[in-house]
Short mmCIF file of C-alpha atoms in Angstrom, two decimals:
data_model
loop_
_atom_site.label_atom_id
_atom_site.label_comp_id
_atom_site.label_asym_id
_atom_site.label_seq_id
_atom_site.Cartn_x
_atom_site.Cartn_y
_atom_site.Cartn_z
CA UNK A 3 100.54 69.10 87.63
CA UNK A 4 101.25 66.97 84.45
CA UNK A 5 104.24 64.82 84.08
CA UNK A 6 105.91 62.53 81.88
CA UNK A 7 108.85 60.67 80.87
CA UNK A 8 112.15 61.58 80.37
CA UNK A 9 113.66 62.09 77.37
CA UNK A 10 117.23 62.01 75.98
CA UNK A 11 116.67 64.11 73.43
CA UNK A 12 116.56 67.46 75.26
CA UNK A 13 115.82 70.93 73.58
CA UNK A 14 117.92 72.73 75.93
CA UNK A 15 120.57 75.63 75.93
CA UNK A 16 124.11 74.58 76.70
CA UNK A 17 125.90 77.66 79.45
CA UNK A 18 129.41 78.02 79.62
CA UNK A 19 131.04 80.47 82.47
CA UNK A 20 134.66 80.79 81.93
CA UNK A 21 136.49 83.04 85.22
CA UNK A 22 133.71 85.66 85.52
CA UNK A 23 133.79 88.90 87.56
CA UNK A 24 131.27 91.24 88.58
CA UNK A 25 131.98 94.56 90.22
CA UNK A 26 129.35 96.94 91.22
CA UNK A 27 129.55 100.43 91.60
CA UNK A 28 131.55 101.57 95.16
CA UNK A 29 133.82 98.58 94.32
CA UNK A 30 131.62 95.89 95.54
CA UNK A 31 132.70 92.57 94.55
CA UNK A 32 130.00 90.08 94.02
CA UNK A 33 131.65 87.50 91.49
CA UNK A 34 135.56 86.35 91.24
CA UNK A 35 136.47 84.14 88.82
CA UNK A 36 133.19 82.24 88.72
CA UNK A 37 133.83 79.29 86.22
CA UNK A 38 131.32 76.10 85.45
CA UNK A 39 129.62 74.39 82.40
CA UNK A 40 125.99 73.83 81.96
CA UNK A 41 124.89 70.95 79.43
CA UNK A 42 121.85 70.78 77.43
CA UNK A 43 118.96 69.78 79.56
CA UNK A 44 120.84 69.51 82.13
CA UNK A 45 119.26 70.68 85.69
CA UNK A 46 121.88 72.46 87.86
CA UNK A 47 121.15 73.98 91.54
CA UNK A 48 123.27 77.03 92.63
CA UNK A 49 124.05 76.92 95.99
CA UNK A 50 125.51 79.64 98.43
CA UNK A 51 125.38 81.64 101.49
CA UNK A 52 122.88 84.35 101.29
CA UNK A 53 124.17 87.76 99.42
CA UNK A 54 126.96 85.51 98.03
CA UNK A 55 125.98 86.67 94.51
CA UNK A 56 123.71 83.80 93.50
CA UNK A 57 121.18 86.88 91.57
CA UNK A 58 123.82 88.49 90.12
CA UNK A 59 125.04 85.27 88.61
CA UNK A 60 121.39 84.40 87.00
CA UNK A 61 121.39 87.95 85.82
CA UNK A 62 124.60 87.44 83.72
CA UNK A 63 123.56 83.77 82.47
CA UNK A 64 120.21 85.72 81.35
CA UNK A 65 122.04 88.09 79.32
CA UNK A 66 120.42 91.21 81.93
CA UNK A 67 124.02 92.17 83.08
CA UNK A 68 127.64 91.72 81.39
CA UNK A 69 130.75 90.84 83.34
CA UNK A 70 133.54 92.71 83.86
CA UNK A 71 136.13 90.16 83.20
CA UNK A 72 135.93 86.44 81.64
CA UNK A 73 132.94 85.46 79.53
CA UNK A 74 129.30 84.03 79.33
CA UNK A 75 128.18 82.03 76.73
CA UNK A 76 124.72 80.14 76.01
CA UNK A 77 125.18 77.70 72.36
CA UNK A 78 122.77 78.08 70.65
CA UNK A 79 122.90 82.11 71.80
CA UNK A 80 119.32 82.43 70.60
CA UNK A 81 118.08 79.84 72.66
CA UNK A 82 114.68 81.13 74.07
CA UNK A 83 115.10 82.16 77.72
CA UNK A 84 112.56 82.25 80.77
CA UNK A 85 113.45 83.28 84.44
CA UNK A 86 111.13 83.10 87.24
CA UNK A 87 112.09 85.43 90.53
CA UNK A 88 111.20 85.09 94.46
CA UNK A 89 107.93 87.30 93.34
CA UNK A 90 105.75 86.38 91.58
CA UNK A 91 105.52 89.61 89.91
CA UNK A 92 101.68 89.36 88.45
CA UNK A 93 99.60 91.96 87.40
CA UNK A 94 96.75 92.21 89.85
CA UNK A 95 94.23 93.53 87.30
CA UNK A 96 94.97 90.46 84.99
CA UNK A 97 93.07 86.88 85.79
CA UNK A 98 95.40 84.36 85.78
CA UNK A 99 95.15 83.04 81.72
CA UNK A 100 95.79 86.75 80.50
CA UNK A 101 98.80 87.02 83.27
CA UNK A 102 100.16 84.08 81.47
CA UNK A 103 99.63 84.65 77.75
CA UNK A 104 101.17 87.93 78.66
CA UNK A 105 104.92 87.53 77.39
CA UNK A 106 102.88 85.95 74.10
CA UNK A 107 101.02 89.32 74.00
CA UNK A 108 104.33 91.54 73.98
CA UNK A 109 105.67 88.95 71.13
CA UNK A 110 103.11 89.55 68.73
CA UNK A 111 101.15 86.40 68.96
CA UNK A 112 97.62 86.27 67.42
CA UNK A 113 95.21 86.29 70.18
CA UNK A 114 93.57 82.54 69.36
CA UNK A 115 97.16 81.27 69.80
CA UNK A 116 98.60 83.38 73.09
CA UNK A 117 95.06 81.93 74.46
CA UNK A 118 95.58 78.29 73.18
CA UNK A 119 98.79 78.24 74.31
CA UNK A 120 98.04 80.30 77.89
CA UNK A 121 95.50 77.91 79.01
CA UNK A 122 97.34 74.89 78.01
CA UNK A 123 100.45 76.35 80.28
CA UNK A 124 97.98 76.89 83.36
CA UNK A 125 96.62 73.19 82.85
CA UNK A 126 100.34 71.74 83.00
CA UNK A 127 100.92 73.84 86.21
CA UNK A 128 98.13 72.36 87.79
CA UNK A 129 95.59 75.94 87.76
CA UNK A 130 93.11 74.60 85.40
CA UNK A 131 90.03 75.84 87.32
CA UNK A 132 91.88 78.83 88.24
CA UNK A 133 92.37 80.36 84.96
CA UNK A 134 89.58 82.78 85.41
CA UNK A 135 90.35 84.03 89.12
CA UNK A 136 92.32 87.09 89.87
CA UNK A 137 95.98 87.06 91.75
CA UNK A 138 94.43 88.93 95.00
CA UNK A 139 92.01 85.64 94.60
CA UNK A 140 95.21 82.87 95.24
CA UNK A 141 97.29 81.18 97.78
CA UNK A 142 100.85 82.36 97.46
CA UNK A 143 101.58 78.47 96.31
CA UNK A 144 99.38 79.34 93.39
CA UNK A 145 100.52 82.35 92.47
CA UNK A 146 104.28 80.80 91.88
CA UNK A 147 102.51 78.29 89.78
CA UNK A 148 100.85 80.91 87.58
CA UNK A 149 104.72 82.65 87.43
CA UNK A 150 106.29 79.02 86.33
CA UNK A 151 103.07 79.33 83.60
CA UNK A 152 104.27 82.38 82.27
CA UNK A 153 107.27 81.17 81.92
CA UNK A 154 107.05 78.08 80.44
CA UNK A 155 104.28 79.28 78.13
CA UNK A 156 107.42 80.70 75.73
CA UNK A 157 108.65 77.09 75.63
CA UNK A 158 112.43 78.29 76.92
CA UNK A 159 115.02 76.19 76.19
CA UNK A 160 116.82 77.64 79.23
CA UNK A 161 115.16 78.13 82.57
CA UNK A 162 116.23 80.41 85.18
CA UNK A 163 115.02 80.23 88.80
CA UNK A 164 115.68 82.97 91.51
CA UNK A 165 114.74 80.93 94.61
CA UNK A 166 111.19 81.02 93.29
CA UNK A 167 109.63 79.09 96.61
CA UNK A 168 112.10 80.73 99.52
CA UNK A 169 109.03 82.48 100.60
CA UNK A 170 106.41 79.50 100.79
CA UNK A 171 105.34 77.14 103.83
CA UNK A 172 107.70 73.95 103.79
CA UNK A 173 105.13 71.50 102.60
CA UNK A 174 103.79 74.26 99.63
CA UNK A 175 107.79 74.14 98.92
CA UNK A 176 107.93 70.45 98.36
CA UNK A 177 104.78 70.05 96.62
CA UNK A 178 106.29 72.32 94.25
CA UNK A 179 109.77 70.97 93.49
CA UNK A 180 108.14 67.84 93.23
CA UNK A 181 105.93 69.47 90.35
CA UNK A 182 108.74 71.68 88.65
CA UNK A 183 110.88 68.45 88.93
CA UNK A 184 108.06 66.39 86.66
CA UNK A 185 108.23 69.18 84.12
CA UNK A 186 111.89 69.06 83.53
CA UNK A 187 111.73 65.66 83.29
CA UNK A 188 109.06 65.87 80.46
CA UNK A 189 110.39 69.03 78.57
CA UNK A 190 114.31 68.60 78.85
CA UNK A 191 114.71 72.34 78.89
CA UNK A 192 118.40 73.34 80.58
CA UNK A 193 117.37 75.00 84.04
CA UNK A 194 120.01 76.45 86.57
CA UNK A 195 117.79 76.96 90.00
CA UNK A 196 119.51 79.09 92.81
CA UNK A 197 118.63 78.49 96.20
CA UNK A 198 119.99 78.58 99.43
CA UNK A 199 117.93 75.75 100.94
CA UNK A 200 120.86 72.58 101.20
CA UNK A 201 117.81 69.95 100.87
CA UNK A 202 116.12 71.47 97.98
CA UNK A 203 119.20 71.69 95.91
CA UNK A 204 119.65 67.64 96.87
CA UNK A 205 116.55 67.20 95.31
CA UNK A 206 116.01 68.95 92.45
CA UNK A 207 119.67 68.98 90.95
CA UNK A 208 121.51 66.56 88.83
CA UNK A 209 124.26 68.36 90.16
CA UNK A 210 124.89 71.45 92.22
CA UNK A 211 127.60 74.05 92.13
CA UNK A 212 128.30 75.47 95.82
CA UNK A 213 129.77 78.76 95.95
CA UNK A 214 131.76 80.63 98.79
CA UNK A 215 130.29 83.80 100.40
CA UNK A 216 131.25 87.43 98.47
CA UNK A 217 132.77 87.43 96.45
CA UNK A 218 131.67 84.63 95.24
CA UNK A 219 133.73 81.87 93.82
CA UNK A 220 133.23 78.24 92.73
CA UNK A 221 133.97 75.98 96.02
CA UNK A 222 132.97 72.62 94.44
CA UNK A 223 131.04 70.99 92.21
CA UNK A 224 128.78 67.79 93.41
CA UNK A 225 127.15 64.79 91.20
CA UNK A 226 124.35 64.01 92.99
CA UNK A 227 124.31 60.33 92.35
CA UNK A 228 120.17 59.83 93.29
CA UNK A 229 117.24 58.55 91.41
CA UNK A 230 115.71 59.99 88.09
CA UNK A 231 112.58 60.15 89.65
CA UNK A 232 112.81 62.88 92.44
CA UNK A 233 108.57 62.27 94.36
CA UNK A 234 108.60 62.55 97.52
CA UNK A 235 109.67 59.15 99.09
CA UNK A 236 112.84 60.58 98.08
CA UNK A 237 113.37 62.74 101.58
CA UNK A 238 113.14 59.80 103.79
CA UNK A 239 115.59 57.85 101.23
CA UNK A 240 119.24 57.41 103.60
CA UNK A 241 120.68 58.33 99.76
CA UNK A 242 119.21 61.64 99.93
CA UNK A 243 120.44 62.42 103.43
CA UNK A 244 123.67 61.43 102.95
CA UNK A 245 123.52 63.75 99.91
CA UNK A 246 122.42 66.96 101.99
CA UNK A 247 124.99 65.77 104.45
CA UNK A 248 127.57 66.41 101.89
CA UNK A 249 126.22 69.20 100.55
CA UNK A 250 125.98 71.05 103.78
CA UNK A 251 129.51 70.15 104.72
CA UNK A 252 130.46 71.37 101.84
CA UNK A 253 128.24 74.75 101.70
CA UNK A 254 129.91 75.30 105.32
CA UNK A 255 133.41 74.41 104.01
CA UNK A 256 132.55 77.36 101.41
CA UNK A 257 130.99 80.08 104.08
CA UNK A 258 134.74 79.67 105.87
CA UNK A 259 136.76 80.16 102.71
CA UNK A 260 138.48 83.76 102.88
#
């Protein structure tokens, strides 16, 4: 997957929650209070116990649900947004290049651009010789690749991630932060990535908000005071263990808060 260097002069969407509640039908808490900032191009991890409310939090950053109480804000509000989910969520009649031009398609883009654009997506995800092969034709490593495409191939200036990897072998799972690390650091877009895995939020945040179990609340906030580049050699650093350390003390602190 292609990388780069990082920039300071990030594109990204600035997210402000300010004591945000959520309520579902039957009286179901899921959110209480919920307050943090997000800066521009910054890259924050959500961490929680699962069914804590970690969804229902993206949904509200992406505009796809309103709060009952509090408020959500994103400066500049029409900042371009692009989540990407535990599924992948392809269409299994489209080859990979049309399931990523697809969100150009539904925009209106002329067809030489949506294809320009497309393929140059699938190259920066790595799926350059894959571009012609159906999703019933790749590895489930490949198909979150082609959904990180699709998403990127909008050029969002805020990037939402629903545990996009949960569901992959451990070593798939690295390879892959590793990769979506290397693209933040080149594009600077603001991403908030929930997960529930204490390691993975160590290594891709620059910080990580850890919330208590339902409803959730904001338990603490963490710098995570580790390299810029996050590659691999990072795991066996004693900085990054100390870091998950923390982190898990922390999460565990959270799960026993009434």
């Amino acid at each position: 997957m292609a990388g780069g260097n990082a920039s300071d002069r990030g594109h990204g969407v600035a997210v402000s929650l300010r004591d945000v509640d959520r309520v579902f039908d039957g009286g179901v808490a899921a959110l209480d209070g919920v307050s943090f900032e997000v800066a521009p191009s910054e890259f924050v991890a959500v961490l929680g116990p699962s069914g804590c409310g970690k969804s229902t939090l993206l949904r509200l950053i992406a505009g796809l649900d309103r709060p009952q109480g509090g408020a959500v804000e994103r400066t500049p509000a029409a900042g371009q947004i692009a989540c990407v989910f535990q599924d992948a969520h392809l269409l299994p009649w489209r080859r990979v290049l049309a399931n990523v031009a697809l969100p150009l398609e539904l925009a209106g883009v002329p067809l030489a651009e949506r294809e320009r654009r497309a393929r140059a997506a699938v190259e920066r995800v790595g799926l350059a010789d894959a571009a012609d092969r159906y999703p019933a034709q790749l590895s489930g490593g490949m198909r979150m690749r082609v959904s990180l495409a699709r998403a990127l191939v909008t050029r969002p200036e805020l990037l939402l991630l629903d545990e996009p990897f949960a569901a992959l072998d451990e070593l798939t799972r690295h390879r892959l932060d590793e990769d979506l690390h290397a693209l933040w650091r080149r594009d600077r877009m603001t991403v908030v990535f929930v997960t529930h895995s204490v390691s993975e939020a160590a290594f891709l945040g620059r910080r990580a908000v850890v919330l208590t179990r339902r409803p959730a609340r904001v338990a603490s906030t963490v710098t995570l005071d580790l390299p810029a580049e996050r590659e691999g050699t990072l795991r066996s650093d004693p900085a990054f263990f100390a870091a998950v350390r923390d982190l898990r003390a922390r999460l565990e602190d959270a799960e026993a808060s009434p």
